[in-house]
Amino acid sequence: MKKVNLILGAAAIALAFTSCKNENEERAEKTVDTYVVYVDSIGNIAAADAKANWAEIEASYQQRTMEAEAALADMKDKEAAQKKLDESKAKYEELKAKVQAEAAAATPDRKTEIRNALFGEGVVGEDMSFAWVNKDNILKVYNDFYNEFDKNQNSYSREDLDEIKLLYEALDARKNTVEKEGLDAKDNRKIAELKIKFAPKFKWERITSKGEENAQAKDKAE
């Protein structure tokens, strides 16, 4: 009788272990399947909503990825489960790259922002060509440039001022050509007045921005 009880006890333990193992496998399968569905659902989110909430999506994705990867230990067919995970990861990275590309396209870099503000939307490209400036519009170009700088001079960083300097020099180089093409003397005098007003303001901003830069570096060192 004692031997029978031992056998029955062993069988009960084995059954309980099998049942536990099956529950773990089912739970693991559900975790992996939920992960796959979650990644698929991201692709159905409207582009604008995805961009606006990407930080939250990324955090949730990382958490679910960790849970799915941990669940692999309890999977019977680990190879098939791993394949599911890898396919979903690849799909997510593709979605992420798309959202990041759209966000980058919608947000111009700082140099582009400065060029658009000083000269107009999209008129100054990477080659910094000012071929579009001629004797008829050059005074307006200088005037708009000066007014924009004057309005925002206190907000420019050291890097911004470096970019403005390059743009100003390129505009001046174009002016030399325009003068030979028949620039009106009256317009030329007005441009000279704007240049005289601009020079000390720009110099002052360069000096103060350098001072602020040094002060910040000192604070960090301390």
PDB file of C-alpha atoms in Angstrom:
ATOM      1  CA  MET A   1       0.000   0.000   0.000  1.00  0.00           C
ATOM      2  CA  LYS A   2       2.834   2.282   0.853  1.00  0.00           C
ATOM      3  CA  LYS A   3       4.408   1.607  -2.540  1.00  0.00           C
ATOM      4  CA  VAL A   4       1.136   2.395  -4.333  1.00  0.00           C
ATOM      5  CA  ASN A   5       0.836   5.660  -2.411  1.00  0.00           C
ATOM      6  CA  LEU A   6       4.352   6.611  -3.441  1.00  0.00           C
ATOM      7  CA  ILE A   7       3.582   5.887  -7.081  1.00  0.00           C
ATOM      8  CA  LEU A   8       0.346   7.843  -6.921  1.00  0.00           C
ATOM      9  CA  GLY A   9       2.158  10.708  -5.187  1.00  0.00           C
ATOM     10  CA  ALA A  10       4.844  10.783  -7.874  1.00  0.00           C
ATOM     11  CA  ALA A  11       2.185  10.729 -10.592  1.00  0.00           C
ATOM     12  CA  ALA A  12       0.348  13.622  -8.944  1.00  0.00           C
ATOM     13  CA  ILE A  13       3.546  15.649  -8.747  1.00  0.00           C
ATOM     14  CA  ALA A  14       4.333  14.901 -12.398  1.00  0.00           C
ATOM     15  CA  LEU A  15       0.814  15.906 -13.423  1.00  0.00           C
ATOM     16  CA  ALA A  16       1.047  19.121 -11.445  1.00  0.00           C
ATOM     17  CA  PHE A  17       4.410  19.893 -13.049  1.00  0.00           C
ATOM     18  CA  THR A  18       3.008  19.197 -16.519  1.00  0.00           C
ATOM     19  CA  SER A  19      -0.006  21.368 -15.800  1.00  0.00           C
ATOM     20  CA  CYS A  20       2.246  24.178 -14.541  1.00  0.00           C
ATOM     21  CA  LYS A  21       4.453  23.823 -17.563  1.00  0.00           C
ATOM     22  CA  ASN A  22       1.473  24.005 -19.899  1.00  0.00           C
ATOM     23  CA  GLU A  23       0.222  27.130 -18.119  1.00  0.00           C
ATOM     24  CA  ASN A  24       3.635  28.739 -18.488  1.00  0.00           C
ATOM     25  CA  GLU A  25       3.757  27.845 -22.172  1.00  0.00           C
ATOM     26  CA  GLU A  26       0.270  29.254 -22.731  1.00  0.00           C
ATOM     27  CA  ARG A  27       1.197  32.418 -20.890  1.00  0.00           C
ATOM     28  CA  ALA A  28       4.403  32.759 -22.908  1.00  0.00           C
ATOM     29  CA  GLU A  29       2.568  32.203 -26.197  1.00  0.00           C
ATOM     30  CA  LYS A  30       0.027  34.838 -25.233  1.00  0.00           C
ATOM     31  CA  THR A  31       2.810  37.299 -24.354  1.00  0.00           C
ATOM     32  CA  VAL A  32       4.526  36.800 -27.707  1.00  0.00           C
ATOM     33  CA  ASP A  33       1.255  36.971 -29.659  1.00  0.00           C
ATOM     34  CA  THR A  34       0.248  40.139 -27.792  1.00  0.00           C
ATOM     35  CA  TYR A  35       3.620  41.660 -28.678  1.00  0.00           C
ATOM     36  CA  VAL A  36       3.107  40.902 -32.371  1.00  0.00           C
ATOM     37  CA  VAL A  37      -0.395  42.420 -32.312  1.00  0.00           C
ATOM     38  CA  TYR A  38       0.905  45.494 -30.473  1.00  0.00           C
ATOM     39  CA  VAL A  39       3.571  46.187 -33.100  1.00  0.00           C
ATOM     40  CA  ASP A  40       0.994  45.717 -35.865  1.00  0.00           C
ATOM     41  CA  SER A  41      -1.313  48.186 -34.124  1.00  0.00           C
ATOM     42  CA  ILE A  42       1.374  50.887 -34.149  1.00  0.00           C
ATOM     43  CA  GLY A  43       1.303  50.806 -37.927  1.00  0.00           C
ATOM     44  CA  ASN A  44      -2.408  51.694 -37.835  1.00  0.00           C
ATOM     45  CA  ILE A  45      -1.884  54.868 -35.795  1.00  0.00           C
ATOM     46  CA  ALA A  46      -2.287  58.087 -37.770  1.00  0.00           C
ATOM     47  CA  ALA A  47       1.090  59.598 -38.671  1.00  0.00           C
ATOM     48  CA  ALA A  48       0.420  62.841 -36.774  1.00  0.00           C
ATOM     49  CA  ASP A  49      -0.644  60.966 -33.634  1.00  0.00           C
ATOM     50  CA  ALA A  50       2.384  58.654 -33.861  1.00  0.00           C
ATOM     51  CA  LYS A  51       4.769  61.610 -34.066  1.00  0.00           C
ATOM     52  CA  ALA A  52       3.087  63.410 -31.185  1.00  0.00           C
ATOM     53  CA  ASN A  53       3.151  60.350 -28.902  1.00  0.00           C
ATOM     54  CA  TRP A  54       6.286  58.575 -30.044  1.00  0.00           C
ATOM     55  CA  ALA A  55       8.086  58.821 -26.693  1.00  0.00           C
ATOM     56  CA  GLU A  56       5.213  57.001 -25.014  1.00  0.00           C
ATOM     57  CA  ILE A  57       5.049  54.429 -27.830  1.00  0.00           C
ATOM     58  CA  GLU A  58       8.795  53.815 -27.598  1.00  0.00           C
ATOM     59  CA  ALA A  59       8.661  53.285 -23.832  1.00  0.00           C
ATOM     60  CA  SER A  60       5.769  50.831 -24.144  1.00  0.00           C
ATOM     61  CA  TYR A  61       7.517  49.010 -26.983  1.00  0.00           C
ATOM     62  CA  GLN A  62      10.721  48.535 -24.992  1.00  0.00           C
ATOM     63  CA  GLN A  63       8.777  47.140 -22.022  1.00  0.00           C
ATOM     64  CA  ARG A  64       6.801  44.719 -24.190  1.00  0.00           C
ATOM     65  CA  THR A  65       9.970  43.632 -25.989  1.00  0.00           C
ATOM     66  CA  MET A  66      11.597  42.723 -22.673  1.00  0.00           C
ATOM     67  CA  GLU A  67       8.516  40.733 -21.634  1.00  0.00           C
ATOM     68  CA  ALA A  68       8.323  38.889 -24.962  1.00  0.00           C
ATOM     69  CA  GLU A  69      12.018  38.026 -24.924  1.00  0.00           C
ATOM     70  CA  ALA A  70      11.724  36.704 -21.354  1.00  0.00           C
ATOM     71  CA  ALA A  71       8.742  34.585 -22.408  1.00  0.00           C
ATOM     72  CA  LEU A  72      10.893  32.704 -24.928  1.00  0.00           C
ATOM     73  CA  ALA A  73      12.333  30.587 -22.094  1.00  0.00           C
ATOM     74  CA  ASP A  74       8.913  28.957 -21.585  1.00  0.00           C
ATOM     75  CA  MET A  75       8.124  28.415 -25.257  1.00  0.00           C
ATOM     76  CA  LYS A  76       8.060  24.893 -26.642  1.00  0.00           C
ATOM     77  CA  ASP A  77       8.996  26.006 -30.149  1.00  0.00           C
ATOM     78  CA  LYS A  78      11.564  28.665 -29.360  1.00  0.00           C
ATOM     79  CA  GLU A  79      12.770  28.967 -32.946  1.00  0.00           C
ATOM     80  CA  ALA A  80       9.314  29.810 -34.306  1.00  0.00           C
ATOM     81  CA  ALA A  81       8.693  32.255 -31.454  1.00  0.00           C
ATOM     82  CA  GLN A  82      12.040  33.950 -32.033  1.00  0.00           C
ATOM     83  CA  LYS A  83      11.181  34.339 -35.706  1.00  0.00           C
ATOM     84  CA  LYS A  84       7.921  36.071 -34.756  1.00  0.00           C
ATOM     85  CA  LEU A  85       9.792  38.438 -32.467  1.00  0.00           C
ATOM     86  CA  ASP A  86      12.444  39.242 -35.063  1.00  0.00           C
ATOM     87  CA  GLU A  87       9.827  39.990 -37.726  1.00  0.00           C
ATOM     88  CA  SER A  88       7.945  42.315 -35.366  1.00  0.00           C
ATOM     89  CA  LYS A  89      11.162  44.043 -34.307  1.00  0.00           C
ATOM     90  CA  ALA A  90      12.051  44.668 -37.956  1.00  0.00           C
ATOM     91  CA  LYS A  91       8.560  46.023 -38.600  1.00  0.00           C
ATOM     92  CA  TYR A  92       8.836  48.357 -35.604  1.00  0.00           C
ATOM     93  CA  GLU A  93      12.242  49.695 -36.689  1.00  0.00           C
ATOM     94  CA  GLU A  94      10.801  50.397 -40.131  1.00  0.00           C
ATOM     95  CA  LEU A  95       7.889  52.298 -38.593  1.00  0.00           C
ATOM     96  CA  LYS A  96      10.251  54.175 -36.275  1.00  0.00           C
ATOM     97  CA  ALA A  97      12.497  55.221 -39.176  1.00  0.00           C
ATOM     98  CA  LYS A  98       9.462  56.472 -41.091  1.00  0.00           C
ATOM     99  CA  VAL A  99       8.185  58.552 -38.160  1.00  0.00           C
ATOM    100  CA  GLN A 100      11.651  60.015 -37.516  1.00  0.00           C
ATOM    101  CA  ALA A 101      12.099  60.873 -41.198  1.00  0.00           C
ATOM    102  CA  GLU A 102       8.729  62.643 -41.313  1.00  0.00           C
ATOM    103  CA  ALA A 103       9.516  64.525 -38.114  1.00  0.00           C
ATOM    104  CA  ALA A 104      12.890  65.633 -39.479  1.00  0.00           C
ATOM    105  CA  ALA A 105      11.298  66.800 -42.728  1.00  0.00           C
ATOM    106  CA  ALA A 106       8.687  68.777 -40.820  1.00  0.00           C
ATOM    107  CA  THR A 107      11.265  70.440 -38.590  1.00  0.00           C
ATOM    108  CA  PRO A 108      13.981  72.355 -40.477  1.00  0.00           C
ATOM    109  CA  ASP A 109      17.418  72.492 -38.900  1.00  0.00           C
ATOM    110  CA  ARG A 110      18.608  75.675 -37.215  1.00  0.00           C
ATOM    111  CA  LYS A 111      20.650  76.875 -40.197  1.00  0.00           C
ATOM    112  CA  THR A 112      17.643  76.552 -42.478  1.00  0.00           C
ATOM    113  CA  GLU A 113      15.482  78.409 -39.962  1.00  0.00           C
ATOM    114  CA  ILE A 114      17.942  81.313 -39.876  1.00  0.00           C
ATOM    115  CA  ARG A 115      18.236  81.486 -43.662  1.00  0.00           C
ATOM    116  CA  ASN A 116      14.472  81.428 -44.115  1.00  0.00           C
ATOM    117  CA  ALA A 117      14.010  84.135 -41.483  1.00  0.00           C
ATOM    118  CA  LEU A 118      16.671  86.464 -42.889  1.00  0.00           C
ATOM    119  CA  PHE A 119      16.020  86.029 -46.608  1.00  0.00           C
ATOM    120  CA  GLY A 120      12.720  84.251 -47.139  1.00  0.00           C
ATOM    121  CA  GLU A 121      11.501  80.690 -47.386  1.00  0.00           C
ATOM    122  CA  GLY A 122      13.839  78.420 -49.320  1.00  0.00           C
ATOM    123  CA  VAL A 123      15.687  81.077 -51.329  1.00  0.00           C
ATOM    124  CA  VAL A 124      19.136  80.319 -49.877  1.00  0.00           C
ATOM    125  CA  GLY A 125      20.305  76.750 -50.447  1.00  0.00           C
ATOM    126  CA  GLU A 126      23.312  74.788 -49.232  1.00  0.00           C
ATOM    127  CA  ASP A 127      25.503  76.401 -51.907  1.00  0.00           C
ATOM    128  CA  MET A 128      24.651  79.813 -50.383  1.00  0.00           C
ATOM    129  CA  SER A 129      24.176  81.250 -53.851  1.00  0.00           C
ATOM    130  CA  PHE A 130      22.746  84.753 -53.974  1.00  0.00           C
ATOM    131  CA  ALA A 131      22.319  84.787 -57.745  1.00  0.00           C
ATOM    132  CA  TRP A 132      18.665  85.709 -57.201  1.00  0.00           C
ATOM    133  CA  VAL A 133      19.755  89.084 -55.762  1.00  0.00           C
ATOM    134  CA  ASN A 134      19.878  91.825 -58.409  1.00  0.00           C
ATOM    135  CA  LYS A 135      20.006  95.611 -58.692  1.00  0.00           C
ATOM    136  CA  ASP A 136      16.233  95.855 -58.337  1.00  0.00           C
ATOM    137  CA  ASN A 137      15.799  93.855 -55.125  1.00  0.00           C
ATOM    138  CA  ILE A 138      19.141  94.121 -53.326  1.00  0.00           C
ATOM    139  CA  LEU A 139      18.143  97.061 -51.143  1.00  0.00           C
ATOM    140  CA  LYS A 140      15.076  95.163 -49.928  1.00  0.00           C
ATOM    141  CA  VAL A 141      17.223  92.099 -49.245  1.00  0.00           C
ATOM    142  CA  TYR A 142      19.610  94.120 -47.066  1.00  0.00           C
ATOM    143  CA  ASN A 143      16.760  95.913 -45.359  1.00  0.00           C
ATOM    144  CA  ASP A 144      14.881  92.698 -44.528  1.00  0.00           C
ATOM    145  CA  PHE A 145      18.120  91.111 -43.331  1.00  0.00           C
ATOM    146  CA  TYR A 146      18.881  94.023 -41.018  1.00  0.00           C
ATOM    147  CA  ASN A 147      15.342  94.240 -39.612  1.00  0.00           C
ATOM    148  CA  GLU A 148      15.241  90.515 -38.855  1.00  0.00           C
ATOM    149  CA  PHE A 149      18.629  90.607 -37.151  1.00  0.00           C
ATOM    150  CA  ASP A 150      17.734  93.738 -35.177  1.00  0.00           C
ATOM    151  CA  LYS A 151      14.490  92.163 -33.981  1.00  0.00           C
ATOM    152  CA  ASN A 152      16.095  88.922 -32.779  1.00  0.00           C
ATOM    153  CA  GLN A 153      19.692  89.879 -32.013  1.00  0.00           C
ATOM    154  CA  ASN A 154      19.434  88.982 -28.319  1.00  0.00           C
ATOM    155  CA  SER A 155      18.232  85.449 -29.064  1.00  0.00           C
ATOM    156  CA  TYR A 156      21.095  84.317 -31.318  1.00  0.00           C
ATOM    157  CA  SER A 157      23.595  81.760 -30.072  1.00  0.00           C
ATOM    158  CA  ARG A 158      27.297  81.753 -30.923  1.00  0.00           C
ATOM    159  CA  GLU A 159      26.624  79.177 -33.659  1.00  0.00           C
ATOM    160  CA  ASP A 160      23.756  81.281 -35.029  1.00  0.00           C
ATOM    161  CA  LEU A 161      26.027  84.313 -35.276  1.00  0.00           C
ATOM    162  CA  ASP A 162      28.660  82.278 -37.104  1.00  0.00           C
ATOM    163  CA  GLU A 163      26.033  81.298 -39.661  1.00  0.00           C
ATOM    164  CA  ILE A 164      24.776  84.891 -39.973  1.00  0.00           C
ATOM    165  CA  LYS A 165      28.334  86.068 -40.582  1.00  0.00           C
ATOM    166  CA  LEU A 166      28.746  83.607 -43.452  1.00  0.00           C
ATOM    167  CA  LEU A 167      25.433  84.674 -44.979  1.00  0.00           C
ATOM    168  CA  TYR A 168      26.250  88.360 -44.641  1.00  0.00           C
ATOM    169  CA  GLU A 169      29.622  87.893 -46.314  1.00  0.00           C
ATOM    170  CA  ALA A 170      27.999  85.955 -49.155  1.00  0.00           C
ATOM    171  CA  LEU A 171      25.458  88.758 -49.618  1.00  0.00           C
ATOM    172  CA  ASP A 172      28.241  91.345 -49.655  1.00  0.00           C
ATOM    173  CA  ALA A 173      30.104  89.340 -52.296  1.00  0.00           C
ATOM    174  CA  ARG A 174      26.966  89.366 -54.424  1.00  0.00           C
ATOM    175  CA  LYS A 175      26.651  93.126 -53.908  1.00  0.00           C
ATOM    176  CA  ASN A 176      30.060  93.632 -55.522  1.00  0.00           C
ATOM    177  CA  THR A 177      28.725  91.938 -58.651  1.00  0.00           C
ATOM    178  CA  VAL A 178      25.430  93.825 -58.596  1.00  0.00           C
ATOM    179  CA  GLU A 179      27.283  97.159 -58.377  1.00  0.00           C
ATOM    180  CA  LYS A 180      28.919  96.373 -61.708  1.00  0.00           C
ATOM    181  CA  GLU A 181      25.526  95.543 -63.167  1.00  0.00           C
ATOM    182  CA  GLY A 182      24.177  99.041 -62.587  1.00  0.00           C
ATOM    183  CA  LEU A 183      23.130  99.321 -58.942  1.00  0.00           C
ATOM    184  CA  ASP A 184      21.346 102.630 -58.361  1.00  0.00           C
ATOM    185  CA  ALA A 185      23.543 105.104 -56.447  1.00  0.00           C
ATOM    186  CA  LYS A 186      20.716 106.018 -54.092  1.00  0.00           C
ATOM    187  CA  ASP A 187      20.083 102.370 -53.247  1.00  0.00           C
ATOM    188  CA  ASN A 188      23.806 101.873 -52.746  1.00  0.00           C
ATOM    189  CA  ARG A 189      23.924 104.700 -50.199  1.00  0.00           C
ATOM    190  CA  LYS A 190      20.980 103.248 -48.287  1.00  0.00           C
ATOM    191  CA  ILE A 191      22.670  99.856 -48.239  1.00  0.00           C
ATOM    192  CA  ALA A 192      25.819 101.522 -46.869  1.00  0.00           C
ATOM    193  CA  GLU A 193      23.742 103.079 -44.082  1.00  0.00           C
ATOM    194  CA  LEU A 194      22.285  99.679 -43.186  1.00  0.00           C
ATOM    195  CA  LYS A 195      25.762  98.143 -43.124  1.00  0.00           C
ATOM    196  CA  ILE A 196      26.995 100.890 -40.784  1.00  0.00           C
ATOM    197  CA  LYS A 197      24.070 100.228 -38.438  1.00  0.00           C
ATOM    198  CA  PHE A 198      24.514  96.465 -38.607  1.00  0.00           C
ATOM    199  CA  ALA A 199      28.283  96.233 -38.008  1.00  0.00           C
ATOM    200  CA  PRO A 200      28.463  97.438 -34.354  1.00  0.00           C
ATOM    201  CA  LYS A 201      25.373  95.496 -33.348  1.00  0.00           C
ATOM    202  CA  PHE A 202      26.739  92.298 -34.800  1.00  0.00           C
ATOM    203  CA  LYS A 203      30.161  92.872 -33.241  1.00  0.00           C
ATOM    204  CA  TRP A 204      28.568  93.434 -29.829  1.00  0.00           C
ATOM    205  CA  GLU A 205      26.506  90.245 -30.068  1.00  0.00           C
ATOM    206  CA  ARG A 206      29.612  88.264 -31.006  1.00  0.00           C
ATOM    207  CA  ILE A 207      31.517  89.635 -28.009  1.00  0.00           C
ATOM    208  CA  THR A 208      28.705  89.051 -25.515  1.00  0.00           C
ATOM    209  CA  SER A 209      27.910  85.570 -26.830  1.00  0.00           C
ATOM    210  CA  LYS A 210      31.575  84.627 -26.416  1.00  0.00           C
ATOM    211  CA  GLY A 211      31.517  85.978 -22.873  1.00  0.00           C
ATOM    212  CA  GLU A 212      28.418  83.961 -22.034  1.00  0.00           C
ATOM    213  CA  GLU A 213      30.030  80.883 -23.570  1.00  0.00           C
ATOM    214  CA  ASN A 214      33.130  81.293 -21.377  1.00  0.00           C
ATOM    215  CA  ALA A 215      30.995  81.836 -18.263  1.00  0.00           C
ATOM    216  CA  GLN A 216      29.024  78.673 -18.931  1.00  0.00           C
ATOM    217  CA  ALA A 217      32.225  76.681 -19.475  1.00  0.00           C
ATOM    218  CA  LYS A 218      33.580  78.015 -16.173  1.00  0.00           C
ATOM    219  CA  ASP A 219      30.396  77.031 -14.312  1.00  0.00           C
ATOM    220  CA  LYS A 220      30.595  73.500 -15.691  1.00  0.00           C
ATOM    221  CA  ALA A 221      34.257  73.228 -14.692  1.00  0.00           C
ATOM    222  CA  GLU A 222      33.430  74.241 -11.149  1.00  0.00           C
TER     223      GLU A 222
END
